[in-house]
CSV table of C-alpha atoms and ligand atoms in Angstrom, one decimal:
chain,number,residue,atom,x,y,z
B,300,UNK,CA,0.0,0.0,0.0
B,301,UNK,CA,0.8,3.6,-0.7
B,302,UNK,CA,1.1,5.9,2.6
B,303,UNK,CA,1.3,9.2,2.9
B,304,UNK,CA,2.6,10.8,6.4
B,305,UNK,CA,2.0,14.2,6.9
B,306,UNK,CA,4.4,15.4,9.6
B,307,UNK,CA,3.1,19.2,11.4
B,308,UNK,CA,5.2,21.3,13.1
B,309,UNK,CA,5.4,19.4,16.8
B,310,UNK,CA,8.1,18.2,18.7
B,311,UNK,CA,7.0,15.0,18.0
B,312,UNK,CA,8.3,15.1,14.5
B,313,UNK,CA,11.1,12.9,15.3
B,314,UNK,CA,8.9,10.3,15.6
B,315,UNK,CA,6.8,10.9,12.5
B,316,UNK,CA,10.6,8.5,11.1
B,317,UNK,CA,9.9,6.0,13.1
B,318,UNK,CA,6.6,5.4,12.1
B,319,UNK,CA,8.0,5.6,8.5
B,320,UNK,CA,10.0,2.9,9.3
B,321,UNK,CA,7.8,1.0,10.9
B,322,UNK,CA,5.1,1.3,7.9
B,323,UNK,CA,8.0,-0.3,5.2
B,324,UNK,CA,8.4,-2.9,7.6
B,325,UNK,CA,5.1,-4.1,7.1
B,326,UNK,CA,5.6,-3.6,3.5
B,327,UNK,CA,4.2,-0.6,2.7
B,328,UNK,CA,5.2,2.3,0.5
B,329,UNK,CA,5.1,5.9,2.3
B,330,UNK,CA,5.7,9.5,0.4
B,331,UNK,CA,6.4,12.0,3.1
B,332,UNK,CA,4.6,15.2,3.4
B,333,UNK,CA,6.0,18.2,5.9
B,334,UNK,CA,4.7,21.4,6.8
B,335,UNK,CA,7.0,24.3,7.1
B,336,UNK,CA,7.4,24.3,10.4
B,337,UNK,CA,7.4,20.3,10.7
B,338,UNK,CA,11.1,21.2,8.9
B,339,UNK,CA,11.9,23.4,12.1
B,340,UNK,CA,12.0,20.0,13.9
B,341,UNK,CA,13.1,17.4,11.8
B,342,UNK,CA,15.1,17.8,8.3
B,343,UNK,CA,13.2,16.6,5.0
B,344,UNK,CA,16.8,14.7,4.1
B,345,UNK,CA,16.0,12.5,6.6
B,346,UNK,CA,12.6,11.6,5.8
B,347,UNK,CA,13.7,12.0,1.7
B,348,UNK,CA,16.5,9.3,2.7
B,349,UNK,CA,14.2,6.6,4.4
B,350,UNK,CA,11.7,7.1,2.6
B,351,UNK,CA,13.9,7.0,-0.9
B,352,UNK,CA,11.3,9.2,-2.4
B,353,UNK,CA,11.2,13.3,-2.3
B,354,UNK,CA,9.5,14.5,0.5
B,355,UNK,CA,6.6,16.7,-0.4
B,356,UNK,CA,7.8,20.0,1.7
B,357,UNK,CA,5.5,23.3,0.2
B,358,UNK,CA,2.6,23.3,-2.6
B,359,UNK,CA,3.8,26.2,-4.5
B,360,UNK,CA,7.9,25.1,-4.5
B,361,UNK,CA,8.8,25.8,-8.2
B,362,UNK,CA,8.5,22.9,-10.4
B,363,UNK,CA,6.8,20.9,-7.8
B,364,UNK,CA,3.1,21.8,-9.1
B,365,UNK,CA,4.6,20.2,-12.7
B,366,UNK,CA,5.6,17.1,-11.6
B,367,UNK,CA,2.6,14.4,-12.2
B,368,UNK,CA,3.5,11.9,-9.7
B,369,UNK,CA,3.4,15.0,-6.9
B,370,UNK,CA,-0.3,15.7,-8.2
B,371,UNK,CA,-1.5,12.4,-8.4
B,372,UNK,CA,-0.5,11.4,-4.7
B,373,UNK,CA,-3.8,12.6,-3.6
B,374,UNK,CA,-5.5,10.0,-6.1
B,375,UNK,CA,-3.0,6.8,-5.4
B,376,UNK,CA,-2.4,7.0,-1.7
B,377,UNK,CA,-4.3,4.4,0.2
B,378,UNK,CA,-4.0,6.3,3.3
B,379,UNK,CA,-3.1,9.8,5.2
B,380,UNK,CA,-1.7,9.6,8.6
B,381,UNK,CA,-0.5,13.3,10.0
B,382,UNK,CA,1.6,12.5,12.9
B,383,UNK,CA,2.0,14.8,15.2
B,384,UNK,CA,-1.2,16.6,14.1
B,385,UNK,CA,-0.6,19.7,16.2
B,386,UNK,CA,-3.7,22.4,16.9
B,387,UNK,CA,-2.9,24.7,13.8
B,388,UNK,CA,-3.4,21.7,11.5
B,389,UNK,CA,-6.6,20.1,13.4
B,390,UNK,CA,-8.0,23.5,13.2
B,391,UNK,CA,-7.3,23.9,9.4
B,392,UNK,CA,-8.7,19.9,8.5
B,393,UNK,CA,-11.7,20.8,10.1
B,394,UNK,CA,-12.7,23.8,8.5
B,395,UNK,CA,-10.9,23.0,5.5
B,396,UNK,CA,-8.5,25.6,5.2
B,397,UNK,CA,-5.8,24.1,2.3
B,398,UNK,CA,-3.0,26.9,2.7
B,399,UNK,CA,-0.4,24.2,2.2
B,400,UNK,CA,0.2,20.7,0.9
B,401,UNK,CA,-0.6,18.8,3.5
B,402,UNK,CA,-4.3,20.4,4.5
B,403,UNK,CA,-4.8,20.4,0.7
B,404,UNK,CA,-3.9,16.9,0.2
B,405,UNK,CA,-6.7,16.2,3.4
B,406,UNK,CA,-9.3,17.9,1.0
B,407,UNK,CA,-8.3,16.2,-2.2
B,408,UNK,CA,-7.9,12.8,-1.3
B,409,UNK,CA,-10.3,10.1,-0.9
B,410,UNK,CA,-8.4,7.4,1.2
B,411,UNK,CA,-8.9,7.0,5.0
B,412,UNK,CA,-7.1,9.5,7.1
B,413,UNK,CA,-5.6,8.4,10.5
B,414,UNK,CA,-4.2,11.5,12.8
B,415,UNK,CA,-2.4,11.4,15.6
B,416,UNK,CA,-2.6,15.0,17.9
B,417,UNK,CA,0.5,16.3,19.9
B,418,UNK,CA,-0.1,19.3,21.5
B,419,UNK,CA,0.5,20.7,25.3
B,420,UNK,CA,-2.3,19.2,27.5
B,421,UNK,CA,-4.0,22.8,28.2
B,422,UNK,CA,-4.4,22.8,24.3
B,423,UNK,CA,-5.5,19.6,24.1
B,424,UNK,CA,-8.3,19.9,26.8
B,425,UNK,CA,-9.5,23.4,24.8
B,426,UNK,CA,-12.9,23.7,23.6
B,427,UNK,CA,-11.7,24.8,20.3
B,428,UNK,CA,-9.6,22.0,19.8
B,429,UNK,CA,-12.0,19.4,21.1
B,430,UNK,CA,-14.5,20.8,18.8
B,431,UNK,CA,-12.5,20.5,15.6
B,432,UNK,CA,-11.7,16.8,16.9
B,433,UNK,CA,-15.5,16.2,16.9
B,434,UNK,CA,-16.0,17.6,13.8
B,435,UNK,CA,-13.7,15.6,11.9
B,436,UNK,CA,-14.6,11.9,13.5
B,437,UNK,CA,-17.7,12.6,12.6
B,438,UNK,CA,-16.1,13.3,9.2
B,439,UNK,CA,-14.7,9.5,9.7
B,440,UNK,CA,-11.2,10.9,10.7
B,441,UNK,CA,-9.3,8.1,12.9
B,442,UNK,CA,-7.6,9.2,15.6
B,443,UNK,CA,-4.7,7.9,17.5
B,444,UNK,CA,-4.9,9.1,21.1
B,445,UNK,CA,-1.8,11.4,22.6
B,446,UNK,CA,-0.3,9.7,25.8
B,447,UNK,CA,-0.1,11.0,29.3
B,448,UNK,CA,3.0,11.8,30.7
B,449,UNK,CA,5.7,14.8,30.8
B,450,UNK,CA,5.4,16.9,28.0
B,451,UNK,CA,8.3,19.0,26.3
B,452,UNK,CA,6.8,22.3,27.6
B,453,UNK,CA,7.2,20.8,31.2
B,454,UNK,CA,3.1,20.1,31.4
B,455,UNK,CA,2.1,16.9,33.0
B,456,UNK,CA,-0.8,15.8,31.0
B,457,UNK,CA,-2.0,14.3,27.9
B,458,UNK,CA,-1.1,15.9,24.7
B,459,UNK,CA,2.1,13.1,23.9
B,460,UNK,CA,2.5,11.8,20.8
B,461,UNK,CA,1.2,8.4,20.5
B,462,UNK,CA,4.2,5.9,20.4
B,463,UNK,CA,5.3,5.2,16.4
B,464,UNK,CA,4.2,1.1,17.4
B,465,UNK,CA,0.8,2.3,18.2
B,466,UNK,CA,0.4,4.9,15.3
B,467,UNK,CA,1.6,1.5,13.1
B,468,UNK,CA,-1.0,-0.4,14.3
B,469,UNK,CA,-3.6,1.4,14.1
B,470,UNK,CA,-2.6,2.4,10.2
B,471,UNK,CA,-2.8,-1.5,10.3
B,472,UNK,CA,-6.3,-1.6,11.6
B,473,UNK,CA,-7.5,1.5,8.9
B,474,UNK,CA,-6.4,-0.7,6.0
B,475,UNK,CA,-7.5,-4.2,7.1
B,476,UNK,CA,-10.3,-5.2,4.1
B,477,UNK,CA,-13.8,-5.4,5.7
B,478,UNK,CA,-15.8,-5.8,2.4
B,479,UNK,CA,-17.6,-9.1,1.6
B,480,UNK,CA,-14.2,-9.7,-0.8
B,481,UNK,CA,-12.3,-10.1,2.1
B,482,UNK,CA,-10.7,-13.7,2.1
B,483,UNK,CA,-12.8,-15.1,-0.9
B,484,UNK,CA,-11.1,-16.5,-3.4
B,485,UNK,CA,-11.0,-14.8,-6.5
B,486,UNK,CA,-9.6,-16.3,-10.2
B,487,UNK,CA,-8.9,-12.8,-13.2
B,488,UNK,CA,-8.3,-14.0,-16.3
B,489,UNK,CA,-6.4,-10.4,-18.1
B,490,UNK,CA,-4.4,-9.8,-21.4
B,491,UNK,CA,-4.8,-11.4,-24.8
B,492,UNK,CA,-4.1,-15.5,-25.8
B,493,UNK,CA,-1.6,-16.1,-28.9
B,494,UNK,CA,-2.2,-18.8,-31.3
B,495,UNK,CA,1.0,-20.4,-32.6
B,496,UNK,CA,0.9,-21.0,-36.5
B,497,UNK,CA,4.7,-22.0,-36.5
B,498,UNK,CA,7.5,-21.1,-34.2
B,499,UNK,CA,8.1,-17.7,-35.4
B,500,UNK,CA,3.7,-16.6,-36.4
B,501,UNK,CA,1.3,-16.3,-33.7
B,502,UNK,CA,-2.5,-14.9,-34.1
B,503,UNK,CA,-2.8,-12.4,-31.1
B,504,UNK,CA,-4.6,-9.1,-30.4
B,505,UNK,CA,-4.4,-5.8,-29.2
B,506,UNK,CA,-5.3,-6.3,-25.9
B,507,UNK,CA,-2.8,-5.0,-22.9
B,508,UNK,CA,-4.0,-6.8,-19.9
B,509,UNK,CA,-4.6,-3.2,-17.9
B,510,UNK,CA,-7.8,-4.1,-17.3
B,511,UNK,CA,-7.8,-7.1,-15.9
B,512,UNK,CA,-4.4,-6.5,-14.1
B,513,UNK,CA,-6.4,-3.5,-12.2
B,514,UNK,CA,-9.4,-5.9,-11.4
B,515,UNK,CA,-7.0,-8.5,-9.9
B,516,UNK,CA,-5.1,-5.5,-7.8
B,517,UNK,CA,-8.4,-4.4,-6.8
B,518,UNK,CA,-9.6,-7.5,-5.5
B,519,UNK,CA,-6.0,-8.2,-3.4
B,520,UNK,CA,-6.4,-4.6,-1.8
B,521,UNK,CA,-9.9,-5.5,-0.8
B,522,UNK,CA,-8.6,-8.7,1.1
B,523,UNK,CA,-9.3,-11.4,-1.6
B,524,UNK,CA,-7.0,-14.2,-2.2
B,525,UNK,CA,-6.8,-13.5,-5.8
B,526,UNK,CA,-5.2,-15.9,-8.7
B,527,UNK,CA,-4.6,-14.0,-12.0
B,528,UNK,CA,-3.9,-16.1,-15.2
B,529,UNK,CA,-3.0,-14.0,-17.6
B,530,UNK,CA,-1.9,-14.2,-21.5
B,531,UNK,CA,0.9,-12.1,-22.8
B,532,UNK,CA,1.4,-9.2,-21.5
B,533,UNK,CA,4.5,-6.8,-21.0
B,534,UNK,CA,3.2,-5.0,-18.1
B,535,UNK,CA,3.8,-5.7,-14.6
B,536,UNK,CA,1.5,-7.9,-12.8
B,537,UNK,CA,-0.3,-6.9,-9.1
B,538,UNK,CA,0.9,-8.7,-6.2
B,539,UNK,CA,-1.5,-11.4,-6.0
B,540,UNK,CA,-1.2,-14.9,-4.2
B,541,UNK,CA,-0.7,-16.8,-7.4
B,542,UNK,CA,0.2,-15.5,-10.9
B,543,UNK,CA,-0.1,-18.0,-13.9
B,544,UNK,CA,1.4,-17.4,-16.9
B,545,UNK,CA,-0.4,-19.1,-20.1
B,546,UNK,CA,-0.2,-18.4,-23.9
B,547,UNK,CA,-2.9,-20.0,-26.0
B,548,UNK,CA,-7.0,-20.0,-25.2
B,549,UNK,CA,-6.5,-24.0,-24.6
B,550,UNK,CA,-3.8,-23.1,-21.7
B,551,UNK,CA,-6.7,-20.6,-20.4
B,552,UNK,CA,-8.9,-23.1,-20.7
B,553,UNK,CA,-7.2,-25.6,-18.4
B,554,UNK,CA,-5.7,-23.1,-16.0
B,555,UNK,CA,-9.1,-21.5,-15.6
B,556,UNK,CA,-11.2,-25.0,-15.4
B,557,UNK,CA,-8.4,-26.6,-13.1
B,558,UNK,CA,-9.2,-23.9,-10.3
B,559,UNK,CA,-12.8,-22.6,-10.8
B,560,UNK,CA,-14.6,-24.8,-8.3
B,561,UNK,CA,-12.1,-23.4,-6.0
B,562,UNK,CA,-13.5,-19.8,-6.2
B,563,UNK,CA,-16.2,-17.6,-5.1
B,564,UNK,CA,-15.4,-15.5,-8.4
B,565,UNK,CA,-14.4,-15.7,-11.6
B,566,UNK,CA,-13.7,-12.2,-13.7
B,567,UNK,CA,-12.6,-13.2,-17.1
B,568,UNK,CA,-11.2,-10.1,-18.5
B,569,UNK,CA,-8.7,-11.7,-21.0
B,570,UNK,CA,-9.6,-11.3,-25.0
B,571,UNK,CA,-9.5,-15.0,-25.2
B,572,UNK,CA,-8.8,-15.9,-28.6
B,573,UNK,CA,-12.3,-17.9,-30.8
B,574,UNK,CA,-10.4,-19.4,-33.2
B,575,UNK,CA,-6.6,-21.4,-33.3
B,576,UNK,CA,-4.5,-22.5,-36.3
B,577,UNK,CA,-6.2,-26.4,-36.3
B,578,UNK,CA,-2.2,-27.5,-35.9
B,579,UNK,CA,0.6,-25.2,-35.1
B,580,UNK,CA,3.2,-26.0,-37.7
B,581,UNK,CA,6.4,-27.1,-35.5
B,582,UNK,CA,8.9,-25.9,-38.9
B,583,UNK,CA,9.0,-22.3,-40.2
B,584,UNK,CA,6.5,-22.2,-42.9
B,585,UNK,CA,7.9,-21.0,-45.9
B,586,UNK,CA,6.5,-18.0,-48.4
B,587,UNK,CA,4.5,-20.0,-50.9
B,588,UNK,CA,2.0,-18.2,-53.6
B,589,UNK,CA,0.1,-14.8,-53.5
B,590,UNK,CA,-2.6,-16.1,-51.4
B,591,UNK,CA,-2.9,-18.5,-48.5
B,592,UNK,CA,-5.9,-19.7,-46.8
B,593,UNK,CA,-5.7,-20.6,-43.4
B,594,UNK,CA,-8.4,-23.5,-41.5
B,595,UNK,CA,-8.7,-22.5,-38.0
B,596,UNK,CA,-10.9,-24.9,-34.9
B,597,UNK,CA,-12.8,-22.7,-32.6
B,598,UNK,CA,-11.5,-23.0,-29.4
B,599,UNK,CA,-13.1,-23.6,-25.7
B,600,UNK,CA,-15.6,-20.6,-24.5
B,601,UNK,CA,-13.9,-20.4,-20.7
B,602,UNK,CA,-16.9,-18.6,-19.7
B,603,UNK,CA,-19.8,-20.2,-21.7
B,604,UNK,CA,-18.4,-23.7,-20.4
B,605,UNK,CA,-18.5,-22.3,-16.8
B,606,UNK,CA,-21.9,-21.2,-17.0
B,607,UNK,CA,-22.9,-24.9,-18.4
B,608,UNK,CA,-21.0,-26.1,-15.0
B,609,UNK,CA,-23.1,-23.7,-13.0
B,610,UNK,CA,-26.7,-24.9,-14.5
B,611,UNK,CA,-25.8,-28.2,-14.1
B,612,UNK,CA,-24.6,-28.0,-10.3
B,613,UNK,CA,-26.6,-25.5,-9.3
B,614,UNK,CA,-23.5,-23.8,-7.1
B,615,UNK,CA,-19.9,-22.5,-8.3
B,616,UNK,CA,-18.3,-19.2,-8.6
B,617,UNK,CA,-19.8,-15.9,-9.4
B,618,UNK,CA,-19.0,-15.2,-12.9
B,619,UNK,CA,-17.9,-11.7,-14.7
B,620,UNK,CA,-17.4,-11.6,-18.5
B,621,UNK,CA,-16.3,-9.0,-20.7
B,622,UNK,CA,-17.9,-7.8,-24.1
B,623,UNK,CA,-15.9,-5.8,-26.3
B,624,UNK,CA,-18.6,-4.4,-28.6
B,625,UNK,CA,-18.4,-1.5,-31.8
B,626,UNK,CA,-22.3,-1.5,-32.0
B,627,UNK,CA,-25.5,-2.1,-30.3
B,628,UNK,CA,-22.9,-2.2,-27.5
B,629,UNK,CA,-25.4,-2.7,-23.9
B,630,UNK,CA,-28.0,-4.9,-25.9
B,631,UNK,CA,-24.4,-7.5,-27.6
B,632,UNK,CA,-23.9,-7.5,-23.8
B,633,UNK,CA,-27.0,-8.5,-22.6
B,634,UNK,CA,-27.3,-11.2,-24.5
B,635,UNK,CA,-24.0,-12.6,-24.1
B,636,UNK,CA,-24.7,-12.5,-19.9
B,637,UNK,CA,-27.6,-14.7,-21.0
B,638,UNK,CA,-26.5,-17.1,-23.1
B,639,UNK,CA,-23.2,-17.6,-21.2
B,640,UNK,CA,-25.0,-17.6,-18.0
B,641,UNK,CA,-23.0,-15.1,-16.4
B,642,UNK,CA,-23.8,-13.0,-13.3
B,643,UNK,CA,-22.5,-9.7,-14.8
B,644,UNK,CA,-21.4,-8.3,-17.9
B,645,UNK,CA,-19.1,-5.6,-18.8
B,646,UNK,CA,-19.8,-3.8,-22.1
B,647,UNK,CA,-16.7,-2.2,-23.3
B,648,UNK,CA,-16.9,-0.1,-26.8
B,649,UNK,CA,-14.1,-0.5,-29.0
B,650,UNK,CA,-14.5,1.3,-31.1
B,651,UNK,CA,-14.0,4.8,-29.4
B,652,UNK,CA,-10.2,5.6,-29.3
B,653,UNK,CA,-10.1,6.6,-25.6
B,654,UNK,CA,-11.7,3.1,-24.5
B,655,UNK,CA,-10.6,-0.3,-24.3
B,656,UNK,CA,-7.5,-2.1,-25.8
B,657,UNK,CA,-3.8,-0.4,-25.1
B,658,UNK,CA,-5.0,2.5,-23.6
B,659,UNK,CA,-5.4,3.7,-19.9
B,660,UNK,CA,-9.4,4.9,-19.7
B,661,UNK,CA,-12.2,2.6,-20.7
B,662,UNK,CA,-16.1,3.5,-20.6
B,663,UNK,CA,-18.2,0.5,-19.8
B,664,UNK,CA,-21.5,-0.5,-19.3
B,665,UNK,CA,-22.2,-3.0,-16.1
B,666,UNK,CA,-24.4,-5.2,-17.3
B,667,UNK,CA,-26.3,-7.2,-14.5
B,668,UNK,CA,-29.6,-8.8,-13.3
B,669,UNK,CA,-31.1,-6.0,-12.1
B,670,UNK,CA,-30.3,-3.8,-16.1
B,671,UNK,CA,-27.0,-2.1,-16.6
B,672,UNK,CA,-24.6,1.1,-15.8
B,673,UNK,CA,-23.3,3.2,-17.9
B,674,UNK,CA,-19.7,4.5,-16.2
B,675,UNK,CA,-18.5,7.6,-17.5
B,676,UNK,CA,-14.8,7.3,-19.3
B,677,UNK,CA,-12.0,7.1,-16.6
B,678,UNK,CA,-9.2,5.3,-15.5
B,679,UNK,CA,-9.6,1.6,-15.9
B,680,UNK,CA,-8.4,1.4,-11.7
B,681,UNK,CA,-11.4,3.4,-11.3
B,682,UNK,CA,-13.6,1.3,-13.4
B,683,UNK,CA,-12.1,-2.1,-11.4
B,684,UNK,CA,-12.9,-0.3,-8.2
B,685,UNK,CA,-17.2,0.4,-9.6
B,686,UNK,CA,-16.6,-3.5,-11.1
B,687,UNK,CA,-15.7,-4.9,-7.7
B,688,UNK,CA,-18.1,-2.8,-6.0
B,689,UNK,CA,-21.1,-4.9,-8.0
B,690,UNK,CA,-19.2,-8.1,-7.4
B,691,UNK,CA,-19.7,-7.3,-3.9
B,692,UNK,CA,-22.8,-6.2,-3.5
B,693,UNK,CA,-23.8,-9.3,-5.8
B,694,UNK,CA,-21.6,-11.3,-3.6
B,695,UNK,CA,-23.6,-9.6,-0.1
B,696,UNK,CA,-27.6,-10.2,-1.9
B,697,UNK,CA,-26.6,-14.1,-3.0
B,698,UNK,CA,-23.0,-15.2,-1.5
B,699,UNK,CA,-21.5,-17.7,-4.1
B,700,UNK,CA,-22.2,-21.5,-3.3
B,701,UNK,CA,-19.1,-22.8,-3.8
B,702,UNK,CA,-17.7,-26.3,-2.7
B,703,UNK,CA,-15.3,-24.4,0.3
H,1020,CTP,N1,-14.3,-15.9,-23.5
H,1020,CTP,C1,-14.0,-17.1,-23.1
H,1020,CTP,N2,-13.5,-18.1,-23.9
H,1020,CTP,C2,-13.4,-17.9,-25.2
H,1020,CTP,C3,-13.8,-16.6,-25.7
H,1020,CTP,C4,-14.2,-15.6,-24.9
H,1020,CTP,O1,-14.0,-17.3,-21.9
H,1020,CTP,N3,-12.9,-18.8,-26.0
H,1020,CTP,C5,-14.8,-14.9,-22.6
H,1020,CTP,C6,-14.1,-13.6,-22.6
H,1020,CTP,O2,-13.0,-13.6,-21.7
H,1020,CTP,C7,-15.1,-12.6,-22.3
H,1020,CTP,C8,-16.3,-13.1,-22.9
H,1020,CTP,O3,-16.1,-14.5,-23.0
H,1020,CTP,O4,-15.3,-12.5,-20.9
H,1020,CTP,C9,-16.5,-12.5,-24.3
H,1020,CTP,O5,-17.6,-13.2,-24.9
H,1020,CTP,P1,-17.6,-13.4,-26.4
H,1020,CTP,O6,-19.0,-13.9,-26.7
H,1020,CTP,O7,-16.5,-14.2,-26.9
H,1020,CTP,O8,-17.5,-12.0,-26.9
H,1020,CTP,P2,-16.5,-11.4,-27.9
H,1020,CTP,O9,-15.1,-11.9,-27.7
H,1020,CTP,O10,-16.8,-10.0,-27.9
H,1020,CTP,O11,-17.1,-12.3,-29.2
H,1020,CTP,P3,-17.9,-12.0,-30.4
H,1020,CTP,O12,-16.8,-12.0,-31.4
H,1020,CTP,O13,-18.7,-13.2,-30.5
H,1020,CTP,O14,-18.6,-10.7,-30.3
């Protein structure tokens, strides 16, 4: 996961590295971002150093505004922890002051936000302050109590940073999955299937396996166990529990079928090859006249033959297909959810040039029981995320029979 931790201006900052430390031992990613005054206290080097990343330090440094990956923190982070949180900042998340990165980052993002208050105990105990708290757990802030004890200032009192263990575990307990996808077992198909024709010629297609790769990641961050079988592809896959590579449809075919009654969901999201050279040729075939005609077999429907399986048991996996249409798009779909016997149906058109194969948006239709969706065009992440949200809410109203 990708954390972000905003450091304010408190004496606690010097702990704000330990908790950075103890986030990447866990695994996780984390982009430091300081106020001003947080660099008072602690130097952004050192954060910059640990953190091997640069350390996000004022909104309007020059060039800092250009640079993408800076921007789109607010978009990729999968949680905010501001530790210490001192009053100034408190004051400013709740009434949504964004005068610098850190409080403007708090407005802009979506992920959960986990703060931890430092402040001298009279401050603490202060109406204002105690007001600003309330208003931001209702808000769904998280809060990681301050501890009791001496305080710099020489107070006795609460107002202590939280100790960098607790601050972890509590960022711990923020990201823990609670959804219905949580430790259901979960089977993405993603990219296209080649079709040898002789050791040098393949029949492929144009798809990248983004799609399917964000559907699998998706369903990892929401706690599934997810497997991802997926064609060729040059992209890097998600972490997942178990990746397996194939090549051909028939390699699909008996990866997919030799786990399904294992899982509570299938999402086939490859572009699964219909048709395969009858028999690859295993020598180079040679020019021959100005024409050639080629006899292809059709090859296994994945998805069709796992909707058979379904009818017939009566249980198995909740099945997802994909359409990729250029006409009568929703009503190709439909039909295809029918006759396949699938649960859901995502209708992808083709033939726009900002949706579907090789590039980063899509627009879909979610084709279900209950009619369909149209999403408007974004980023195919944010498409897996409205994707997985119908799986689970399909998964919540009918949970799959499966054998386990
Ligand atoms: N599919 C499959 N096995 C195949 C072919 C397709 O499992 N041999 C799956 C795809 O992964 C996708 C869905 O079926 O989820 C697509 O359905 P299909 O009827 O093949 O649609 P198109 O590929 O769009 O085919 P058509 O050319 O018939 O429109």
């Amino acid at each position: 996961m990708l954390i972000a931790v905003g450091v304010s201006g408190g004496i606690g900052a010097y702990k704000a590295v330990e908790v950075v430390r103890g986030l990447q031992r866990r695994g996780h990613d984390v982009v430091a971002v300081m106020t001003a005054n947080a660099t008072r206290f602690v130097g952004p080097i050192t954060f910059e150093a640990i953190t091997r990343r640069p350390v996000i330090t004022d909104q309007f440094e020059a060039g800092a505004n250009a640079d993408i990956e800076h921007i789109a923190i607010a978009s990729t982070i999968d949680l905010l922890i501001i530790a210490p949180a001192t009053a100034n900042i408190l004051g400013k998340l709740a009434n949504g002051i964004a005068d610098d990165f850190l409080s403007t980052l708090y407005l802009a993002t979506r992920a959960p936000v986990l703060v931890a208050p430092a402040m001298n105990t009279q401050m603490f105990a202060h109406e204002a302050v105690r007001s600003n708290l309330d208003a931001l757990a209702a808000r769904g802030v998280r809060f990681v109590e301050p501890g009791e004890g001496y305080l710099a200032c020489g107070w006795i009192g609460k107002g202590r940073l939280a100790e960098p263990d607790e601050i972890v575990a509590a960022a711990e307990d923020v990201l823990r999955p609670r959804g219905p996808l949580r430790s259901q077992r979960v089977l993405v198909t993603a990219g296209p299937t080649y079709e040898d024709v002789d050791p040098v010629r393949y029949l492929g297609n144009r798809s990248s396996g983004r799609m399917g790769f964000a559907i699998a990641g998706e369903a990892a961050r929401r706690g599934a166990e997810v497997t991802l079988v997926a064609g060729p592809t040059s992209l890097d896959p998600p972490p997942v529990r178990e990746l397996v590579r194939v090549r051909s449809a028939e390699q699909m075919h008996a990866a997919v079928l030799g786990r399904a009654d294992d899982m509570h969901v299938v999402v086939m999201a490859a572009a699964v090859a219909d048709y395969a050279p009858i028999e690859p040729s295993d020598q180079k075939v040679p020019k021959g006249g100005d024409t050639v005609t080629m006899v292809l077999k059709k090859t296994p429907d994945i998805l069709a033959e796992l909707g058979r399986r379904r009818i017939a048991s009566g249980g198995g996996p909740l099945l997802v297909g994909f359409a990729a249409e250029t006409e009568r798009v929703v009503a190709h779909a439909a039909a295809k959810r029918e006759s396949k016997h699938a649960d859901l149906f995502v209708a992808n058109d083709v033939s726009r040039a900002d949706a579907g194969f090789g590039v980063d948006t899509n627009a879909v239709t979610i084709v279900g029981p209950d009619g369909s969706e149209t999403l408007p065009l974004q980023s195919k992440s944010r498409v897996a995320i409205a994707i997985l949200d119908r799986i689970e809410a399909l998964l919540t109203a009918h949970p799959a029979k499966t054998s386990g």
